[in-house]
PDB file of C-alpha atoms in Angstrom:
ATOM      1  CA  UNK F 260       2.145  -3.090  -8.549  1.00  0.00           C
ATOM      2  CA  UNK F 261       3.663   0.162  -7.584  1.00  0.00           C
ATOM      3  CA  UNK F 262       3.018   0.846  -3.559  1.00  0.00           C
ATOM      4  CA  UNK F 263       0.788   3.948  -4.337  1.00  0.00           C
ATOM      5  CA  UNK F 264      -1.419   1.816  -6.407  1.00  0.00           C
ATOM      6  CA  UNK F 265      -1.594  -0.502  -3.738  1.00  0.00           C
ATOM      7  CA  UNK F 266      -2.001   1.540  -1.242  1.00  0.00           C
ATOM      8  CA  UNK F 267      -5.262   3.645  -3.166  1.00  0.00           C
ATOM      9  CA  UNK F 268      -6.486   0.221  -4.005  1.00  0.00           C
ATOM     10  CA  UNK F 269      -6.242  -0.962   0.142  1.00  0.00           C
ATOM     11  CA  UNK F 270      -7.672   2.071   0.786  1.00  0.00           C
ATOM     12  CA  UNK F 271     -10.524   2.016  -1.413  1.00  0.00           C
ATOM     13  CA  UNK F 272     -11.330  -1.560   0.013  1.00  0.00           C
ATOM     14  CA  UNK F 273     -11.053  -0.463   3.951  1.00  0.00           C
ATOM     15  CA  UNK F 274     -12.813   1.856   2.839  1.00  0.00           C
ATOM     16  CA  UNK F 275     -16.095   0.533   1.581  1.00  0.00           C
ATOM     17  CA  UNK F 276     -15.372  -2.352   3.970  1.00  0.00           C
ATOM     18  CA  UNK F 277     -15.856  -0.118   7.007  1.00  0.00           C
ATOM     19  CA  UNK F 278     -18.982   1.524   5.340  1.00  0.00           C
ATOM     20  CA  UNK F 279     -20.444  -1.421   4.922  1.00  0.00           C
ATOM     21  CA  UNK F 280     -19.533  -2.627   8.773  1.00  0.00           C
ATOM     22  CA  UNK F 281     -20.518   1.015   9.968  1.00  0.00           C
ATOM     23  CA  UNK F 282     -23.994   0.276   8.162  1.00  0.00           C
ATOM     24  CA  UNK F 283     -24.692  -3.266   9.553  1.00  0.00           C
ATOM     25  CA  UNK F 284     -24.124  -1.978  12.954  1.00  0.00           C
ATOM     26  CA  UNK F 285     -26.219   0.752  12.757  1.00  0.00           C
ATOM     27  CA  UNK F 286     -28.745  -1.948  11.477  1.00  0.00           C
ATOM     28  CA  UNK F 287     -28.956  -4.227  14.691  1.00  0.00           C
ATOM     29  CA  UNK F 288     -28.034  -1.371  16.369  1.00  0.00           C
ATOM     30  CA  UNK F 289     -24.643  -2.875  17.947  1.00  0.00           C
ATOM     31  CA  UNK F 290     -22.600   0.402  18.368  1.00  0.00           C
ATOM     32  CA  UNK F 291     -19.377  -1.478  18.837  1.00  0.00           C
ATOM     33  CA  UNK F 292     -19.539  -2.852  15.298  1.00  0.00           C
ATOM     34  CA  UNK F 293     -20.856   0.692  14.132  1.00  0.00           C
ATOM     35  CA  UNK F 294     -17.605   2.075  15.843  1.00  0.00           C
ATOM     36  CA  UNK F 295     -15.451  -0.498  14.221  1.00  0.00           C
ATOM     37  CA  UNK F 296     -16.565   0.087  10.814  1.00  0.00           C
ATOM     38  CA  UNK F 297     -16.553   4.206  11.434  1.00  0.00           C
ATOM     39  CA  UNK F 298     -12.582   3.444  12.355  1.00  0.00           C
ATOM     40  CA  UNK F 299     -11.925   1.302   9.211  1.00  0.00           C
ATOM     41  CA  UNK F 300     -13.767   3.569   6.482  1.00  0.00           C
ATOM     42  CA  UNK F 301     -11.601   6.783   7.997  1.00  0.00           C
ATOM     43  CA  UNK F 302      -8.626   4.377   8.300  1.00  0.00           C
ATOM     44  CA  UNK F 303      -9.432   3.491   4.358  1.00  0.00           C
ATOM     45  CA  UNK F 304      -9.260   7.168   3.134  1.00  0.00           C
ATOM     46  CA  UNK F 305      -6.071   7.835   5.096  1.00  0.00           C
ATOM     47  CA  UNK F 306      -4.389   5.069   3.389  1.00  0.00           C
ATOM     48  CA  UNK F 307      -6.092   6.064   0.070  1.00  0.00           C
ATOM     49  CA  UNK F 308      -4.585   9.430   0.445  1.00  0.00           C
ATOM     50  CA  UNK F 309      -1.475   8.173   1.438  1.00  0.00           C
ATOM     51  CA  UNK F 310      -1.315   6.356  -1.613  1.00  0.00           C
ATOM     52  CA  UNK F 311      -2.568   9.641  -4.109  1.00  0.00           C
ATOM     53  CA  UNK F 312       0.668  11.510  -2.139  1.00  0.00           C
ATOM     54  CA  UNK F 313       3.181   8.803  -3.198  1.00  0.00           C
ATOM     55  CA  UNK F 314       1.716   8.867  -6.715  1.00  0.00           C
ATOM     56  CA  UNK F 315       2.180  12.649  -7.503  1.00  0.00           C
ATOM     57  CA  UNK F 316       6.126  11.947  -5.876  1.00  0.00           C
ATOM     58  CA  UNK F 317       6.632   9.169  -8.172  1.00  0.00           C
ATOM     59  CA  UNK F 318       6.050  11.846 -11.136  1.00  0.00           C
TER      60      UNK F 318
END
């Protein structure tokens, strides 16, 4: 697997990961956990970017 298809793909899964943490915490209202996930999801579309910038370079 090239890295920039790894990387979109690891992005796309932090991604929904940390909506899905952000959601759950927001849920039993534990703002630590709502934090966490927040961090992860942005974290997820850096990484998802990072990968759609190595892609074009590859071309």
């Amino acid at each position: 697997m090239k890295p920039s298809t790894k990387n979109q793909t690891e992005g796309v899964y932090h991604e929904a990961k940390g909506k899905i943490k952000e959601t759950v915490g927001k849920i039993i209202d534990k703002p630590s956990l709502e934090a966490e996930g927040l961090a992860e999801k942005v974290a997820g579309k850096v990484q998802k970017k990072v990968g759609e910038v190595e892609k074009v370079l590859e071309e």
